[in-house]
Short mmCIF file of C-alpha atoms in Angstrom, two decimals:
data_model
loop_
_atom_site.label_atom_id
_atom_site.label_comp_id
_atom_site.label_asym_id
_atom_site.label_seq_id
_atom_site.Cartn_x
_atom_site.Cartn_y
_atom_site.Cartn_z
CA MET A 129 4.21 9.74 23.85
CA THR A 130 4.45 12.51 21.73
CA ARG A 131 1.81 14.55 21.37
CA THR A 132 1.68 16.53 17.67
CA PRO A 133 -0.77 18.27 15.57
CA GLY A 134 0.12 15.66 13.15
CA GLN A 135 -0.78 12.86 14.85
CA LEU A 136 -3.78 14.44 15.32
CA PHE A 137 -4.59 15.09 11.49
CA ARG A 138 -3.34 11.88 10.50
CA LEU A 139 -5.60 10.16 13.26
CA GLY A 140 -8.92 12.28 11.49
CA PHE A 141 -8.15 11.62 8.34
CA VAL A 142 -7.67 7.72 9.20
CA TYR A 143 -11.04 7.61 11.02
CA LEU A 144 -12.87 10.05 8.90
CA ASN A 145 -12.20 8.85 5.60
CA ALA A 146 -13.00 4.95 6.23
CA ILE A 147 -17.24 5.46 5.86
CA PRO A 148 -17.43 8.05 3.03
CA THR A 149 -14.94 5.79 0.73
CA GLY A 150 -16.94 2.70 0.97
CA PHE A 151 -20.93 4.03 1.19
CA LEU A 152 -21.04 7.81 -0.04
CA ILE A 153 -20.82 7.53 -3.63
CA SER A 154 -23.40 6.10 -4.28
CA PRO A 155 -26.28 7.91 -2.30
CA LEU A 156 -24.73 10.80 -3.81
CA LEU A 157 -25.09 10.06 -7.55
CA TRP A 158 -29.11 8.90 -6.55
CA GLY A 159 -29.14 12.43 -5.16
CA SER A 160 -27.86 15.58 -6.52
CA ALA A 161 -26.51 13.86 -9.27
CA TYR A 162 -24.63 16.20 -11.17
CA LEU A 163 -24.23 18.73 -8.55
CA GLY A 164 -22.56 15.96 -5.70
CA TRP A 165 -19.26 18.37 -5.76
CA ALA A 166 -21.88 21.22 -3.97
CA ALA A 167 -22.98 18.72 -1.30
CA ILE A 168 -19.59 17.34 -0.61
CA MET A 169 -18.48 20.53 -0.44
CA GLY A 170 -20.84 22.20 1.36
CA GLY A 171 -20.87 19.47 3.83
CA TYR A 172 -17.31 19.72 4.93
CA ALA A 173 -18.20 23.53 5.45
CA LEU A 174 -21.00 23.10 7.81
CA SER A 175 -18.45 20.50 9.39
CA LEU A 176 -16.21 23.51 10.77
CA ILE A 177 -19.26 24.64 12.51
CA LEU A 178 -18.94 21.78 14.56
CA LEU A 179 -15.23 21.34 14.83
CA TRP A 180 -15.04 24.87 16.16
CA PHE A 181 -17.86 24.08 18.80
CA THR A 182 -15.96 20.46 19.85
CA VAL A 183 -12.38 21.67 20.11
CA LYS A 184 -13.59 24.87 22.27
CA VAL A 185 -15.07 22.11 24.54
CA GLY A 186 -12.17 20.06 24.41
CA MET A 187 -9.67 22.95 25.46
CA TRP A 188 -11.91 23.63 28.66
CA ASP A 189 -9.44 20.59 30.37
CA PRO A 190 -7.42 19.30 27.45
CA HIS A 191 -5.49 16.78 29.78
CA ARG A 192 -8.68 14.58 30.54
CA PRO A 193 -11.25 13.55 28.19
CA TRP A 194 -14.91 15.13 27.68
CA ILE A 195 -16.56 12.39 29.53
CA ASP A 196 -14.73 12.92 32.82
CA PHE A 197 -15.29 16.52 33.05
CA GLY A 198 -19.01 17.19 31.20
CA SER A 199 -20.58 17.00 34.43
CA LYS A 200 -18.94 19.99 35.71
CA LEU A 201 -20.17 21.93 32.74
CA VAL A 202 -24.13 20.78 32.63
CA GLY A 203 -24.20 19.16 35.75
CA PRO A 204 -24.57 15.35 35.97
CA TRP A 205 -28.28 15.01 35.72
CA ILE A 206 -27.88 16.33 31.68
CA HIS A 207 -24.37 14.28 31.51
CA ILE A 208 -25.47 11.15 32.38
CA PRO A 209 -28.28 11.10 29.70
CA VAL A 210 -26.38 12.47 27.58
CA VAL A 211 -23.09 9.83 28.03
CA VAL A 212 -26.13 6.81 27.52
CA LEU A 213 -27.17 8.70 24.30
CA VAL A 214 -23.75 8.58 22.91
CA LEU A 215 -23.24 4.76 24.39
CA PHE A 216 -26.09 4.03 22.52
CA TRP A 217 -25.12 5.58 19.17
CA ALA A 218 -21.68 4.07 19.31
CA ILE A 219 -22.64 0.84 19.72
CA ASN A 220 -25.21 0.97 17.02
CA TYR A 221 -23.02 2.43 14.70
CA LEU A 222 -20.78 -0.19 15.72
CA GLY A 223 -23.18 -3.09 14.58
CA MET A 224 -24.02 -0.80 11.52
CA ASP A 225 -20.10 -0.92 10.63
CA ILE A 226 -19.86 -4.65 11.20
CA GLU A 227 -22.93 -5.38 9.03
CA GLY A 228 -21.78 -2.89 6.22
CA PHE A 229 -18.47 -4.55 6.12
CA ALA A 230 -20.07 -8.12 5.81
CA LEU A 231 -22.15 -7.06 3.34
CA PHE A 232 -19.42 -5.67 1.33
CA PHE A 233 -17.36 -8.70 1.51
CA ASP A 234 -20.36 -11.14 0.84
CA THR A 235 -21.44 -9.38 -1.99
CA ASN A 236 -18.15 -8.88 -3.85
CA TYR A 237 -15.44 -11.68 -2.85
CA MET A 238 -16.89 -14.23 -0.21
CA ARG A 239 -20.41 -15.33 -1.98
CA GLU A 240 -20.66 -18.52 -0.72
CA THR A 241 -19.52 -17.76 3.04
CA PRO A 242 -22.71 -17.71 5.54
CA GLN A 243 -22.87 -13.78 6.17
CA TRP A 244 -23.07 -14.56 9.87
CA PHE A 245 -19.48 -16.26 9.75
CA VAL A 246 -18.07 -13.06 7.89
CA ILE A 247 -19.80 -11.01 11.10
CA LEU A 248 -18.02 -13.03 13.51
CA ILE A 249 -14.67 -13.14 11.99
CA VAL A 250 -14.98 -9.27 11.76
CA GLY A 251 -16.46 -8.71 15.10
CA LEU A 252 -13.66 -10.61 16.26
CA VAL A 253 -10.49 -8.74 14.50
CA ILE A 254 -11.92 -5.44 15.73
CA THR A 255 -12.48 -6.70 19.36
CA ILE A 256 -8.77 -7.76 19.04
CA THR A 257 -7.60 -3.96 17.34
CA ALA A 258 -9.52 -2.53 20.42
CA ARG A 259 -7.77 -4.59 22.66
CA TRP A 260 -4.04 -2.60 21.56
CA GLY A 261 -5.37 0.49 22.91
CA LEU A 262 -5.96 4.08 21.64
CA GLU A 263 -2.33 4.86 21.95
CA THR A 264 -1.44 2.03 19.42
CA MET A 265 -4.31 3.09 17.04
CA ILE A 266 -2.55 6.04 16.72
CA TYR A 267 0.43 4.73 15.75
CA ILE A 268 -1.36 2.74 13.50
CA SER A 269 -3.27 6.05 11.89
CA ASP A 270 0.23 7.19 11.40
CA GLY A 271 1.42 4.27 9.14
CA LEU A 272 -1.98 4.30 6.95
CA PHE A 273 -1.98 7.40 6.16
CA ILE A 274 0.32 7.79 3.86
CA ILE A 275 -0.03 4.47 2.03
CA ILE A 276 -3.98 5.25 2.02
CA VAL A 277 -3.14 8.99 0.28
CA LEU A 278 -0.70 7.31 -2.34
CA SER A 279 -3.07 4.79 -3.06
CA ILE A 280 -5.52 7.13 -3.76
CA ILE A 281 -3.91 9.33 -5.72
CA PHE A 282 -2.51 6.54 -7.97
CA MET A 283 -6.13 5.14 -8.16
CA ASN A 284 -7.50 8.31 -9.72
CA MET A 285 -4.78 9.07 -11.90
CA PHE A 286 -5.81 5.48 -13.74
CA PHE A 287 -9.73 6.18 -12.94
CA PHE A 288 -9.41 9.55 -15.05
CA LYS A 289 -7.60 8.16 -18.01
CA GLU A 290 -10.89 6.46 -19.40
CA ALA A 291 -12.94 9.17 -17.77
CA ASN A 292 -15.33 11.15 -20.48
CA PHE A 293 -14.96 14.76 -19.20
CA ASP A 294 -17.78 15.85 -21.78
CA MET A 295 -20.12 15.44 -18.56
CA VAL A 296 -18.37 18.03 -16.82
CA ILE A 297 -20.34 20.42 -18.64
CA ALA A 298 -23.69 19.31 -16.79
CA MET A 299 -21.75 19.92 -13.32
CA THR A 300 -22.69 23.42 -13.94
CA ARG A 301 -25.34 23.41 -15.84
CA HIS A 302 -28.31 20.98 -13.59
CA HIS A 303 -29.82 22.79 -11.45
CA ASN A 304 -31.56 20.38 -8.71
CA TYR A 305 -30.79 22.74 -6.26
CA GLY A 306 -33.32 21.29 -3.45
CA SER A 307 -31.35 17.64 -3.93
CA VAL A 308 -27.83 19.52 -3.14
CA VAL A 309 -29.31 20.82 0.14
CA LYS A 310 -30.42 17.78 1.33
CA ASP A 311 -27.27 15.85 -0.05
CA ALA A 312 -24.75 18.30 2.16
CA ILE A 313 -26.75 17.63 5.19
CA PHE A 314 -26.16 13.56 4.36
CA CYS A 315 -22.69 14.41 4.15
CA LEU A 316 -22.40 16.82 6.98
CA SER A 317 -23.09 13.31 8.98
CA PHE A 318 -20.05 11.69 7.38
CA PHE A 319 -18.00 14.42 7.65
CA ALA A 320 -18.66 16.11 11.17
CA GLU A 321 -17.77 13.03 13.43
CA TRP A 322 -15.49 15.62 15.64
CA LEU A 323 -17.33 14.09 18.68
CA VAL A 324 -15.29 11.28 18.85
CA PHE A 325 -11.92 13.37 18.99
CA LEU A 326 -13.22 14.39 22.99
CA PHE A 327 -11.87 11.07 24.16
CA VAL A 328 -8.64 11.17 22.93
CA ALA A 329 -7.22 12.70 26.13
CA PRO A 330 -4.66 12.22 27.46
CA TYR A 331 -3.13 10.70 24.86
CA ILE A 332 -3.71 13.84 22.39
CA GLN A 333 -4.51 17.09 23.80
CA LEU A 334 -7.00 19.41 22.10
CA ASP A 335 -5.57 22.90 21.76
CA ARG A 336 -5.63 25.85 19.65
CA LYS A 337 -3.81 24.21 17.12
CA SER A 338 -6.38 21.15 17.09
CA PHE A 339 -8.71 22.88 14.69
CA ARG A 340 -6.57 23.34 12.16
CA SER A 341 -5.04 19.50 12.39
CA LEU A 342 -8.61 18.34 12.37
CA ALA A 343 -9.90 20.85 9.73
CA ALA A 344 -6.97 19.66 7.27
CA ALA A 345 -7.86 15.92 7.81
CA GLY A 346 -11.45 16.94 7.36
CA LEU A 347 -10.19 18.64 4.12
CA LEU A 348 -8.37 15.91 2.46
CA VAL A 349 -11.35 13.45 3.34
CA THR A 350 -13.26 15.82 1.17
CA ILE A 351 -11.07 16.24 -1.67
CA ALA A 352 -10.70 12.25 -1.90
CA VAL A 353 -14.55 11.93 -1.78
CA LEU A 354 -14.93 14.61 -4.31
CA LEU A 355 -12.24 12.71 -6.60
CA GLN A 356 -13.64 8.88 -6.11
CA TRP A 357 -17.62 10.74 -6.61
CA ALA A 358 -16.05 12.01 -10.06
CA SER A 359 -14.48 9.22 -11.62
CA ALA A 360 -17.17 7.42 -10.48
CA LEU A 361 -19.80 9.46 -12.77
CA LEU A 362 -17.41 10.44 -15.34
CA ASN A 363 -16.31 6.72 -16.47
CA PHE A 364 -20.01 5.28 -15.74
CA GLY A 365 -22.43 8.24 -16.31
CA ILE A 366 -25.18 9.41 -13.53
CA TYR A 367 -27.61 6.69 -14.67
CA PHE A 368 -25.24 3.56 -14.67
CA GLY A 369 -23.05 4.65 -11.78
CA ARG A 370 -26.50 4.79 -9.18
CA GLU A 371 -27.04 1.31 -9.92
CA LEU A 372 -23.76 -0.13 -8.99
CA GLN A 373 -23.37 -0.40 -5.15
CA TYR A 374 -19.86 -0.10 -4.70
CA PRO A 375 -18.77 1.85 -8.03
CA LEU A 376 -15.11 1.78 -7.09
CA VAL A 377 -15.21 -1.58 -7.04
CA GLU A 378 -16.30 -1.81 -10.31
CA LEU A 379 -14.29 0.86 -11.36
CA MET A 380 -10.63 -1.19 -10.74
CA ARG A 381 -12.25 -4.31 -11.96
CA ALA A 382 -12.84 -2.53 -15.09
CA ALA A 383 -9.38 -0.62 -14.96
CA SER A 384 -6.72 -2.44 -17.20
CA GLY A 385 -3.37 -3.35 -16.29
CA PHE A 386 -1.90 -3.47 -13.08
CA LEU A 387 -5.01 -1.72 -11.49
CA GLY A 388 -7.31 -4.33 -12.54
CA ASN A 389 -6.01 -6.81 -10.34
CA SER A 390 -4.96 -4.48 -7.62
CA ASP A 391 -8.27 -4.65 -5.94
CA PRO A 392 -7.57 -7.00 -3.21
CA LEU A 393 -4.46 -4.14 -2.33
CA MET A 394 -6.76 -1.28 -2.23
CA ILE A 395 -9.69 -3.08 -0.21
CA GLY A 396 -7.32 -4.27 2.44
CA LEU A 397 -6.19 -1.06 2.84
CA TRP A 398 -9.50 0.42 3.53
CA SER A 399 -10.35 -2.66 5.31
CA SER A 400 -7.31 -1.55 8.24
CA SER A 401 -9.21 2.15 7.69
CA MET A 402 -12.50 0.64 8.77
CA PHE A 403 -11.51 -1.54 11.25
CA LEU A 404 -9.46 1.04 13.12
CA HIS A 405 -12.71 3.48 12.56
CA SER A 406 -14.70 0.61 14.02
CA ALA A 407 -12.04 0.02 17.06
CA PHE A 408 -12.38 3.38 17.94
CA LEU A 409 -15.84 3.13 18.62
CA VAL A 410 -15.42 0.43 20.83
CA HIS A 411 -13.03 2.56 22.50
CA ILE A 412 -15.34 5.06 22.95
CA SER A 413 -18.22 2.83 24.21
CA VAL A 414 -16.13 1.18 26.80
CA ARG A 415 -15.15 4.69 28.35
CA CYS A 416 -19.06 5.48 28.01
CA LEU A 417 -20.15 2.08 29.84
CA ALA A 418 -17.05 2.47 32.69
CA LYS A 419 -18.27 5.78 32.99
CA LEU A 420 -22.07 4.75 33.92
CA LEU A 421 -20.91 1.76 35.30
CA ARG A 422 -18.63 3.29 38.14
CA LEU A 423 -15.80 1.10 36.86
CA LYS A 424 -12.05 1.13 36.47
CA GLN A 425 -9.46 -1.19 35.15
CA MET A 426 -11.98 -3.36 33.37
CA ASP A 427 -10.89 -2.51 29.64
CA ALA A 428 -10.77 -5.81 28.66
CA PRO A 429 -14.39 -7.40 29.47
CA LEU A 430 -15.97 -4.48 28.58
CA ILE A 431 -14.51 -4.76 25.19
CA ALA A 432 -15.48 -7.87 24.64
CA LEU A 433 -18.82 -7.13 25.67
CA ILE A 434 -19.05 -4.43 23.42
CA GLY A 435 -17.70 -6.41 21.03
CA GLY A 436 -20.04 -9.23 21.45
CA ILE A 437 -22.98 -6.49 21.30
CA GLY A 438 -21.63 -5.34 18.26
CA VAL A 439 -22.23 -8.41 16.45
CA VAL A 440 -24.99 -9.50 17.75
CA LEU A 441 -26.49 -6.17 16.28
CA ALA A 442 -24.72 -6.43 13.36
CA TYR A 443 -26.58 -10.19 12.88
CA GLN A 444 -29.58 -8.96 13.38
CA TYR A 445 -29.10 -6.08 10.64
CA SER A 446 -27.70 -9.05 8.12
CA ARG A 447 -31.16 -10.80 8.66
CA ASN A 448 -32.57 -7.91 5.87
CA PRO A 449 -29.99 -6.10 4.04
CA VAL A 450 -31.77 -4.39 1.18
CA LEU A 451 -34.12 -2.53 4.82
CA PHE A 452 -30.71 -2.65 5.94
CA MET A 453 -29.07 -0.21 3.12
CA LYS A 454 -32.30 1.42 3.02
CA GLU A 455 -32.24 2.55 6.54
CA TYR A 456 -28.38 3.15 6.41
CA ASN A 457 -28.72 5.84 3.70
CA SER A 458 -32.10 7.26 4.71
CA PHE A 459 -32.03 11.16 5.99
CA SER A 460 -33.44 10.16 9.28
CA ILE A 461 -30.48 8.07 10.12
CA ALA A 462 -28.34 11.37 8.87
CA VAL A 463 -30.38 13.60 11.48
CA PHE A 464 -30.16 11.52 14.37
CA PHE A 465 -26.04 11.50 13.76
CA ILE A 466 -26.09 14.86 12.92
CA LEU A 467 -28.07 15.69 16.94
CA ILE A 468 -25.33 13.63 18.31
CA GLU A 469 -22.49 15.50 16.71
CA CYS A 470 -23.97 18.67 17.88
CA ILE A 471 -24.04 17.64 21.52
CA PRO A 472 -20.87 19.93 21.83
CA ILE A 473 -22.75 22.82 21.42
CA LEU A 474 -24.63 22.36 24.47
CA TYR A 475 -21.30 21.87 26.30
CA TRP A 476 -20.16 24.80 24.41
CA VAL A 477 -22.96 27.36 26.02
CA ALA A 478 -22.40 25.57 29.46
CA THR A 479 -18.90 27.00 29.44
CA LEU A 480 -19.81 30.68 28.46
CA PHE A 481 -22.29 30.59 31.76
CA ARG A 482 -19.38 29.08 33.94
CA ARG A 483 -17.24 31.74 32.77
CA LYS A 484 -19.49 34.17 33.70
CA ARG A 485 -19.94 32.59 37.06
CA LYS A 486 -15.95 32.54 37.60
CA LYS A 487 -15.96 36.35 36.75
CA LYS A 488 -18.61 37.16 39.06
CA GLN A 489 -16.76 35.06 41.91
CA LYS A 490 -13.51 36.93 41.32
CA HIS A 491 -14.96 40.35 41.34
CA ALA A 492 -17.06 39.36 44.60
#
């Protein structure tokens, strides 16, 4: 397939945009409130640091995924436990994705449908999407990219027509900087999922242009989240907006004209990006599990196994939805995600020692 920086940019945007669009707005209204814009921009700025380390590690061997060459950098005794940790993170993230998606539909559109049935259908669709392979998912992101960007522009054009711009002054006069710092770290856990792009080789290789492509994708996601946060704040206000679990859905329902009846279309686009996000996590889990078990050409049964585990985890989460949402938006979960996203730093430090050894061998 053609390997271009544009493909990495589009894949990065579609993957990173799925979760913040659906689940980041309400926690920001609860936390940093009128200074949510600062938390969003701060989270993106911090994510660029982790992106730099990720690209540097991927450039060590651009033709192979990190999971295959990582043991040469840190040794198998460190690499294998890290792979186990990434596998644990990816599978649990998959279960959280499925439950969050099922809870969204159960709350807004399918209230009479048993949640276990919604979870089963969602898990089946994600498993089928993952069966298409990473190359197909890259092509799907090419098609979804322009549609999602146009829909975001179109929605916000209507949302800001009814906005109360008198509240803009509060975005500079509030001084809850402690909440801003905490929310910036919380946003970082959403914006810095760069580790997953170490698995795109050999389909897309990480090179010097990759940092620019992924940084641009992250910036576009940041702008999209910033616009959606501002539209929710300026339309509903800080106190009513934070009580809404899905403010953007309520904005579409409250709109008049075409937009008021277009929420199924917009939700369909968001659902497509969610399926792609979850299918990518299945792909990562399969690569990790195959590496640990030393299995080759076993993708189909491993995908089914990982998809089934994700469904079981989502069902366990669904037994207490209130506790699930509380834990999902907790600071401790955000810290755990950031620790996973900091893994490339460990491997980058190892590359420094490897280079020193190579220089010594050359001199010898």
